[in-house]
XYZ file of C-alpha atoms in Angstrom:
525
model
C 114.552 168.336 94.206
C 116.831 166.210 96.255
C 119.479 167.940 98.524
C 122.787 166.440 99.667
C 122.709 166.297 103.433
C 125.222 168.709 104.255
C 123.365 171.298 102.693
C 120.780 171.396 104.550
C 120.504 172.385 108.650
C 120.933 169.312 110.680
C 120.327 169.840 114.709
C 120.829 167.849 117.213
C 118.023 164.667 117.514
C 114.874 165.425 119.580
C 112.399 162.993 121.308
C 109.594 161.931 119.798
C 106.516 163.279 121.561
C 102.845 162.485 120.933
C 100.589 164.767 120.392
C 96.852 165.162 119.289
C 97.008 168.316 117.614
C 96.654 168.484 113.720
C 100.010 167.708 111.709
C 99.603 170.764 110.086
C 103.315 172.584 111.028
C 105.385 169.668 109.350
C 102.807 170.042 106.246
C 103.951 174.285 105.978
C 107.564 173.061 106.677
C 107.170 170.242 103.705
C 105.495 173.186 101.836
C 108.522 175.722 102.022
C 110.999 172.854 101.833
C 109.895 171.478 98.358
C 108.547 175.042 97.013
C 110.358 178.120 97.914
C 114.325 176.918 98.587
C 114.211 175.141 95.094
C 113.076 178.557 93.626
C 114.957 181.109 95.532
C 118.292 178.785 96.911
C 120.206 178.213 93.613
C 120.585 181.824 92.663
C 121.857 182.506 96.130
C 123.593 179.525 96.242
C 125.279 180.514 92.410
C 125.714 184.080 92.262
C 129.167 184.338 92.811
C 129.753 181.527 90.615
C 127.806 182.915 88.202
C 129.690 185.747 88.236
C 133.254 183.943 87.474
C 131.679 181.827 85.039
C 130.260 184.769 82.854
C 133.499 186.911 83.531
C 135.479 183.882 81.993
C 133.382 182.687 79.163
C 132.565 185.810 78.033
C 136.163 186.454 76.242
C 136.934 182.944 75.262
C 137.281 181.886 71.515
C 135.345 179.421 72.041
C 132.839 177.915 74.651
C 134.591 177.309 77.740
C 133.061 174.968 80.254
C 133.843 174.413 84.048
C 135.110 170.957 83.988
C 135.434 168.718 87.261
C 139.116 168.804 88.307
C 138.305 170.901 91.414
C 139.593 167.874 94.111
C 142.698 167.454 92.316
C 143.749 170.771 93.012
C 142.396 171.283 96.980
C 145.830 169.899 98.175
C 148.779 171.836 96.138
C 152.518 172.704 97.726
C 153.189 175.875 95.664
C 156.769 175.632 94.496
C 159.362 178.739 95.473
C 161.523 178.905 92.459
C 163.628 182.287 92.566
C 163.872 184.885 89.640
C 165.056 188.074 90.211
C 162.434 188.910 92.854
C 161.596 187.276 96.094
C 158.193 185.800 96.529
C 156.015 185.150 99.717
C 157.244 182.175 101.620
C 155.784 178.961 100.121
C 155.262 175.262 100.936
C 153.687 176.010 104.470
C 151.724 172.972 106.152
C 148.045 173.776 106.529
C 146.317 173.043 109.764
C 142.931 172.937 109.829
C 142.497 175.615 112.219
C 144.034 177.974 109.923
C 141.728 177.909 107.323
C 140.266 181.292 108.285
C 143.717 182.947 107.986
C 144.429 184.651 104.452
C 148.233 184.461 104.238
C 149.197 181.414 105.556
C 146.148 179.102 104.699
C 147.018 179.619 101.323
C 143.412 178.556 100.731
C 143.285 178.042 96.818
C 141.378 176.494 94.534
C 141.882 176.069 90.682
C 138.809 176.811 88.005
C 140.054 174.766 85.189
C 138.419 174.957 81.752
C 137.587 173.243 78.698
C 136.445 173.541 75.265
C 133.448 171.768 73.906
C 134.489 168.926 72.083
C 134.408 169.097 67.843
C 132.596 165.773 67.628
C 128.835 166.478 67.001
C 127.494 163.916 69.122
C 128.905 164.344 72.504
C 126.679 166.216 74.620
C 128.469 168.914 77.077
C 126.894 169.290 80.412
C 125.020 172.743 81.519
C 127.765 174.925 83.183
C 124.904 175.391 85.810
C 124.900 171.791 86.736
C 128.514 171.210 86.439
C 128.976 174.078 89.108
C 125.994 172.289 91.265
C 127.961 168.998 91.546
C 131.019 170.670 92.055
C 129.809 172.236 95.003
C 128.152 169.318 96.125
C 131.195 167.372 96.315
C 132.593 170.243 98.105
C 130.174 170.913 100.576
C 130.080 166.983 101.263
C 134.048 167.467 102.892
C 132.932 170.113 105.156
C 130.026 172.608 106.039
C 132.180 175.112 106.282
C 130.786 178.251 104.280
C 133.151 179.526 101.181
C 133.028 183.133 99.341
C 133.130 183.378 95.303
C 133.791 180.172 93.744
C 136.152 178.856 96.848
C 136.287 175.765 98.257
C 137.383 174.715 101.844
C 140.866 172.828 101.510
C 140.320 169.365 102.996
C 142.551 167.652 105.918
C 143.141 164.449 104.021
C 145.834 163.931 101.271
C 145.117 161.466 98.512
C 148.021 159.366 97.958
C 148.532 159.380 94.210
C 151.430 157.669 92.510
C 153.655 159.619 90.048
C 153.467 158.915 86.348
C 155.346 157.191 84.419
C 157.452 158.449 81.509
C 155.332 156.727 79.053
C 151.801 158.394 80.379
C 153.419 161.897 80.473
C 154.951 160.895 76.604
C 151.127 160.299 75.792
C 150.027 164.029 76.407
C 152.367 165.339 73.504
C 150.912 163.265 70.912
C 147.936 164.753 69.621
C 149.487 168.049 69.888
C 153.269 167.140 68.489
C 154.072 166.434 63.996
C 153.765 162.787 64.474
C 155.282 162.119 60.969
C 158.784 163.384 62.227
C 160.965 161.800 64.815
C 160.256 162.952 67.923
C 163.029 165.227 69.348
C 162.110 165.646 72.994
C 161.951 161.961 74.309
C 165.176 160.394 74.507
C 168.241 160.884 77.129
C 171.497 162.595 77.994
C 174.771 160.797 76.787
C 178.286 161.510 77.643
C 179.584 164.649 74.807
C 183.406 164.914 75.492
C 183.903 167.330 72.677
C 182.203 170.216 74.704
C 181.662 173.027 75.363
C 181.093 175.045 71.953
C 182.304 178.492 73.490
C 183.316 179.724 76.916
C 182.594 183.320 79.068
C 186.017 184.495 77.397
C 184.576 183.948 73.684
C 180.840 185.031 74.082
C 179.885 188.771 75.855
C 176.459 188.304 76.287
C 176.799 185.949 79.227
C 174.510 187.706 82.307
C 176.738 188.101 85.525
C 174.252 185.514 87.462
C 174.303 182.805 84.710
C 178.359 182.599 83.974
C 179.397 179.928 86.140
C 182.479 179.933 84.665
C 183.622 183.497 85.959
C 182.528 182.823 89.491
C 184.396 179.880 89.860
C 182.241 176.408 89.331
C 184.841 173.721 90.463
C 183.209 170.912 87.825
C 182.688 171.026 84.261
C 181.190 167.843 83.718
C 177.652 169.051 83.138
C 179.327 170.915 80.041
C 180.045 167.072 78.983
C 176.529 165.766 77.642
C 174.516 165.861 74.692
C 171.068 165.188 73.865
C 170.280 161.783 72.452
C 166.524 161.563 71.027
C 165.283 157.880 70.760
C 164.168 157.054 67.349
C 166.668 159.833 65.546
C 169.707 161.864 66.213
C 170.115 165.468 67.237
C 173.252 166.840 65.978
C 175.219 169.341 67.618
C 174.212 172.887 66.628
C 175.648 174.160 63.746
C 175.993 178.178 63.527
C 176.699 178.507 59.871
C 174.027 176.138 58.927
C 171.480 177.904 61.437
C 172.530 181.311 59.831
C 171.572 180.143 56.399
C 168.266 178.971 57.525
C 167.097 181.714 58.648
C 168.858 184.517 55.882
C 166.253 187.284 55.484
C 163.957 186.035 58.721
C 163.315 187.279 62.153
C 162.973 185.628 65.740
C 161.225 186.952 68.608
C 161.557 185.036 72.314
C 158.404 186.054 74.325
C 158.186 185.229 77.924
C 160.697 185.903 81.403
C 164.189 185.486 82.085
C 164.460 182.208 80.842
C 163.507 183.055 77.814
C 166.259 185.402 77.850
C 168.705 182.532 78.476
C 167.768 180.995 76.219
C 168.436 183.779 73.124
C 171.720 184.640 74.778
C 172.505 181.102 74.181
C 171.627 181.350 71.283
C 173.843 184.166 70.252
C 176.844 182.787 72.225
C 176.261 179.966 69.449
C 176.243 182.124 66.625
C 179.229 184.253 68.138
C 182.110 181.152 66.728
C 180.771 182.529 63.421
C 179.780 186.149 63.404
C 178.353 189.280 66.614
C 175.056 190.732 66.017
C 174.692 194.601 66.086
C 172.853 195.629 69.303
C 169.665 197.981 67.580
C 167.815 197.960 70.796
C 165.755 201.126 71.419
C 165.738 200.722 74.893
C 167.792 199.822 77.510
C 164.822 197.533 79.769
C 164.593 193.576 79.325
C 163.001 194.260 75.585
C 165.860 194.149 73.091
C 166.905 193.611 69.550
C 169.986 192.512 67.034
C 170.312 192.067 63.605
C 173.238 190.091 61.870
C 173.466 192.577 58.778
C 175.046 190.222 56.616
C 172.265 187.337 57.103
C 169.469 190.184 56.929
C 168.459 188.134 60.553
C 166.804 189.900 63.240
C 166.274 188.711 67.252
C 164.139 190.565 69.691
C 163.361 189.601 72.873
C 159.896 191.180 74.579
C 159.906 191.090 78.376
C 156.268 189.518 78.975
C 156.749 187.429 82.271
C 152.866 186.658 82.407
C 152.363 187.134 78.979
C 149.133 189.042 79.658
C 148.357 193.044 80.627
C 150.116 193.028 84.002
C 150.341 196.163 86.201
C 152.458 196.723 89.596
C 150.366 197.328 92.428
C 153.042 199.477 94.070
C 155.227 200.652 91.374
C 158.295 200.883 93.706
C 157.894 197.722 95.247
C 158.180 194.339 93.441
C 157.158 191.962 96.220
C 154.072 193.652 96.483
C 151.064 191.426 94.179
C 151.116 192.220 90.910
C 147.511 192.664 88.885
C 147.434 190.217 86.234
C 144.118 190.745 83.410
C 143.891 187.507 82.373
C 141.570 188.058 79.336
C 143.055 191.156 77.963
C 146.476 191.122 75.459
C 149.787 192.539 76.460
C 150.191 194.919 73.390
C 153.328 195.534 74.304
C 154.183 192.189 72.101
C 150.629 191.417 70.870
C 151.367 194.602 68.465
C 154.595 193.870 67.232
C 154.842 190.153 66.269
C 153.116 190.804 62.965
C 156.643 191.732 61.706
C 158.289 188.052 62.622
C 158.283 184.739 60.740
C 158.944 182.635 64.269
C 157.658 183.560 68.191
C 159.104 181.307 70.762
C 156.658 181.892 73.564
C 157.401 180.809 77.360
C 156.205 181.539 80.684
C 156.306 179.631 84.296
C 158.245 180.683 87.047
C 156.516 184.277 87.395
C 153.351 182.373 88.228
C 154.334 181.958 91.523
C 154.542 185.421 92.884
C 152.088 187.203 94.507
C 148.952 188.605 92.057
C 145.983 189.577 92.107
C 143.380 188.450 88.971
C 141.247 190.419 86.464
C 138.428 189.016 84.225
C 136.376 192.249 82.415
C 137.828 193.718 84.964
C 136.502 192.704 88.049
C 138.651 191.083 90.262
C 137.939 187.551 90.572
C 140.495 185.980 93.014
C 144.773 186.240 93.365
C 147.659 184.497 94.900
C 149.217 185.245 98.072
C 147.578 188.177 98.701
C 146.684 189.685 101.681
C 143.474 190.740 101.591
C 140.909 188.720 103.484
C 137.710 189.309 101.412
C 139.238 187.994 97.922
C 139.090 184.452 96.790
C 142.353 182.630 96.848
C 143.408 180.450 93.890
C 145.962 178.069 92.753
C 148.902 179.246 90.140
C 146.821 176.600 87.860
C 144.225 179.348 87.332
C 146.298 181.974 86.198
C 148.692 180.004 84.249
C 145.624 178.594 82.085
C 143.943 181.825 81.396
C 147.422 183.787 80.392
C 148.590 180.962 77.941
C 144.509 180.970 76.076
C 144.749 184.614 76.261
C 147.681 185.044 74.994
C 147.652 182.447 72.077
C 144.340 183.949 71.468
C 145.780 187.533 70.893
C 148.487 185.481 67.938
C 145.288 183.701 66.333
C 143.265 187.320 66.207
C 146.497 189.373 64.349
C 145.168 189.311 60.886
C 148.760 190.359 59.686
C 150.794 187.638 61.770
C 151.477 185.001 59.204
C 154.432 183.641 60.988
C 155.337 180.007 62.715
C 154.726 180.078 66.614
C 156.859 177.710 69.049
C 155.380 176.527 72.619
C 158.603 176.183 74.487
C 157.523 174.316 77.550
C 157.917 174.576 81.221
C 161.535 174.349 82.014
C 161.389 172.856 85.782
C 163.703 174.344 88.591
C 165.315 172.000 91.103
C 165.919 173.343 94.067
C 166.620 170.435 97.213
C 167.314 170.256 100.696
C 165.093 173.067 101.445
C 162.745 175.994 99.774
C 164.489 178.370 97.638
C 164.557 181.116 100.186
C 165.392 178.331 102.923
C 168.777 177.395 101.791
C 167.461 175.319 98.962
C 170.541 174.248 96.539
C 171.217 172.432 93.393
C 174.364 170.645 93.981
C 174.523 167.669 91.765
C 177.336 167.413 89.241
C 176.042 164.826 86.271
C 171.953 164.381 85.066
C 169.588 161.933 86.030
C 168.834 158.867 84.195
C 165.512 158.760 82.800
C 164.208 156.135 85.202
C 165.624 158.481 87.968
C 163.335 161.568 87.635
C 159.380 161.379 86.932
C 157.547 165.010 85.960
C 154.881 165.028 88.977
C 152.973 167.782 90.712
C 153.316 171.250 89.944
C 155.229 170.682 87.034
C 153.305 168.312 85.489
C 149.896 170.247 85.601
C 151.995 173.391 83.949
C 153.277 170.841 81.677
C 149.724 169.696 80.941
C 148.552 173.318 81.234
C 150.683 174.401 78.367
C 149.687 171.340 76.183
C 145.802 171.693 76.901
C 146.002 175.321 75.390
C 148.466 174.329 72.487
C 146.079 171.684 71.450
C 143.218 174.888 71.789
C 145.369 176.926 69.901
C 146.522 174.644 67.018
C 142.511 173.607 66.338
C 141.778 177.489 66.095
C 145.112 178.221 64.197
C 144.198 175.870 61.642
C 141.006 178.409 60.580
C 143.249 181.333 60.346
C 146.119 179.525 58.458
C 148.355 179.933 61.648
C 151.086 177.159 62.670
C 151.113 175.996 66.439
C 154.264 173.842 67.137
C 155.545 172.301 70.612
C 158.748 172.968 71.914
C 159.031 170.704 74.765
C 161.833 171.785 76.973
C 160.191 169.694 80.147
C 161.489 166.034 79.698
C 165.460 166.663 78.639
C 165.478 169.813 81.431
C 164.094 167.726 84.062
C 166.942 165.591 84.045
C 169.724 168.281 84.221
C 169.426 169.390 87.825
C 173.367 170.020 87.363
C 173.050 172.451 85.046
C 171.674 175.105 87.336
C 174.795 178.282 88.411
C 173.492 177.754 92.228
C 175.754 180.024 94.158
C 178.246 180.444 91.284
C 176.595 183.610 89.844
C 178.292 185.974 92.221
C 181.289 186.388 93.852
C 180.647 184.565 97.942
C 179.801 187.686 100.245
C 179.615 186.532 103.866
C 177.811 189.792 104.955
C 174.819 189.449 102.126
C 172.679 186.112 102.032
C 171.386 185.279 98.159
C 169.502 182.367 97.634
C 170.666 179.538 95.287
C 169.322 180.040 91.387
C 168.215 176.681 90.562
C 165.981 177.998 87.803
C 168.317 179.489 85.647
C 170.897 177.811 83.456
C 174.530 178.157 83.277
C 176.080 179.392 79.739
C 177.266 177.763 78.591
C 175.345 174.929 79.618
C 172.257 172.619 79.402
C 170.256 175.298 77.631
C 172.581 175.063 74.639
C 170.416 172.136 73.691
C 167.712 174.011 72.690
C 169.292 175.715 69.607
C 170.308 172.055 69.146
C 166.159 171.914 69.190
C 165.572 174.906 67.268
C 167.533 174.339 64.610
C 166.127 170.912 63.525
C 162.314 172.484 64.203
C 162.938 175.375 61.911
C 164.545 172.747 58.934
C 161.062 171.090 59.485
C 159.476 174.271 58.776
C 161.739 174.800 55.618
C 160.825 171.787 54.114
C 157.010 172.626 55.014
């Protein structure tokens, strides 16, 4: 067996002496060297690993192995987007003699996972071995002794340049319908003839997104369309959508954004016709039908898209426990009834939380317990989307069309979002202006990775995986945010800035534009 030399005890170099007794002490320490530490080290060495491994594998679809991305995640700066509820304070430089401190190390480390590959001949590694040069590599940057499947964060950053448009353009294509036009690369172009409605015309504006009302000075980011590259998008249509989908239902699954996003979409259909509120509850989870079109909307509150219970149920900002392998059947149980799901998830993943696989907890985010394993947002965010696409491609009675709706980046500047942050800018960027790069370009991949997982396993079942990409055309409206206009100014209360929300109307109005051209596809399917 050869060891790496930071595994093994090093002291400090002694003199040589001579001696003429028998050589027989080096020969026992050769003896347990090359005998016993082979045979008894690696299950010491592995059984927390072990542990995660089995806890994760044992509910995936398919084979999941440990694959070796673990560097590229040791350095992260956890974004602070705001929704609703505070999180912990983000984005804190790490010294090195911090490390031992839970809270504001914000030691983390992402497992990330893949399936084995459908060609025949290409051989997948042992997980056993992958996990023994992972630590390796680990135990190489420091000596420095990690619980569970950790890994000490190193001092150094790797300077990495950001991507180019045309690398990030690459990941969509084995997962996008190549033989259409393709909708979501492109750029914004000057629209004089908008907006479509205002706060006056539509009522389902939320207080914090109606810019208008609170007194937005511009309304030149109500001034641009969408402009694809090889095709056009035309301006959404609310007579045409309504006859597209006569006699069909919708459902949006996911946060708050998601909720934007169907209030924009019935702000669009309100020049034509108002849907009848049939909600049977008053919470985030809602329904409408437009009687006349026999169409249906519902909208299921599933931030993390998984089973998620409050640790403290009168307390938000305390972690939330997120089970990672089991279904939300809050949704999970109701979808059957639907012909499209629009499913979305990304800001939530920032928060506080604690993670569940069979149960046992396996690691969380900002949490302040010393003894459990702290882990990047990358984790989490990986495990929800499989689990939750898994839970669509195991409904026997789901026969419908389901629509990944991409991350939908914030963009908060000049400081955190609980540190004055602010999204001032009146016009988009230009495409050469704004790259997708860290955090939102792993989600970005993230969500991608697991379509691509879903789509192979949909195809046995009969069920349709499509991509929604909201990343590229959102990342270059940082005007589009409501900022501070999405209250009235009180000098006595301090709110941060929403920069992850979207004024209505506003940018988001695109996405019906989107929608409507996705679902014709589907038609003529």
């Amino acid at each position: 067996m050869k060891f790496q030399s930071s595994e093994l005890p090093i002291g400090k170099p002694q003199t040589r002496r001579k001696s003429s007794a028998p050589k027989i002490a080096p020969l026992v320490a050769i003896t347990i060297l090359f005998t016993i530490i082979p045979i008894y080290y690696p299950s010491i060495r592995y059984s927390s690993q072990k542990k995660i491994s089995e806890a994760v594998s044992s509910n995936s679809e398919e084979s999941i192995q440990p694959i070796d991305h673990l560097e590229h995640d040791l350095q992260v700066n956890q974004p602070c987007p705001v929704e609703d509820v505070p999180t912990q304070p983000c984005n804190v430089p790490i010294r090195q003699e911090e490390k031992e401190k839970p809270m504001k190390s914000q030691d983390e480390i992402s497992t990330k996972f893949e399936t084995k590959s459908d060609t025949k001949d290409k051989r997948v590694p042992e997980p056993r071995k992958k996990l023994e040069r992972h630590d390796q590599r680990a135990r190489k940057k420091s000596s420095h002794r990690q619980r569970d499947f950790t890994v000490p964060k190193v001092a150094e950053k790797v300077e990495k340049k950001p991507p180019s448009d045309d690398n990030v353009r690459s990941l969509t294509s084995e997962v996008s319908d190549s033989e259409y036009c393709d909708l979501f690369s492109g750029e914004w172009v000057e629209n004089p003839e908008g907006p479509y409605y205002t706060n006056e015309t539509c009522y389902a504006i939320q207080q914090h997104q109606n810019c208008m009302k609170f007194g937005r000075p511009d309304n030149g980011y109500l001034k641009w369309r969408w402009q694809p590259d090889g095709c056009e998008l035309p301006i959404f249509d609310p007579v045409q959508f309504l006859e597209l989908v006569k006699g069909k239902s919708l459902a949006f699954v996911g946060d708050s954004v998601a909720r934007n996003h169907m209030q924009s979409l019935i702000c669009l259909l309100s020049r034509v016709v108002y849907p009848e509120d049939v909600s049977e509850t008053q919470d985030e989870n809602r329904r409408w039908i437009y009687k006349d079109y026999d169409f249906n909307i519902s909208m299921f509150w599933a931030p993390y898209l998984v089973k998620t219970e409050k640790t403290d149920p009168t307390d938000v900002q305390k972690p939330f426990n997120l089970y990672l392998d089991e279904f939300d059947e809050f949704w999970t149980s109701q979808i059957q009834g639907f012909d499209y799901v629009i499913i979305s998830a990304g800001h939530w993943f920032f928060r506080p939380t604690m993670f569940y696989l069979n149960r046992r907890l396996v690691g969380c985010l900002y949490c302040p317990e010393a003894n459990v394993s702290h882990v990047t947002s990358y984790f989490s965010y990986r495990r929800a989307f499989r689990t939750a696409f898994r839970a669509i491609n195991s409904n026997e009675n789901y026969k419908g069309v389901t629509f990944l709706r991409t991350f939908a980046p914030s963009h908060f500047e000049n400081g955190y979002w609980d540190k004055g942050g602010d999204c001032v800018r009146t016009k988009p960027f230009k495409r050469n202006e704004k790259v997708l790069d860290d955090y939102n370009l792993e989600f970005y991949k993230i969500q991608l990775d697991e379509l691509k997982i879903a789509q192979r396993a949909g195809r046995r079942t009969g069920l349709k995986f499509r991509l929604f990409d909201a990343t590229q055309p959102m990342l270059l409206r940082p005007d589009g945010h409501p900022s501070k206009y999405g209250r009235w100014p009180n000098p006595n209360v301090t709110v941060p800035n929403d920069c992850v929300h979207w004024c209505l109307p506003g940018p988001i109005d695109t996405w019906n534009d989107f929608l409507v051209q996705l679902l014709k596809r589907e038609v003529g399917d």
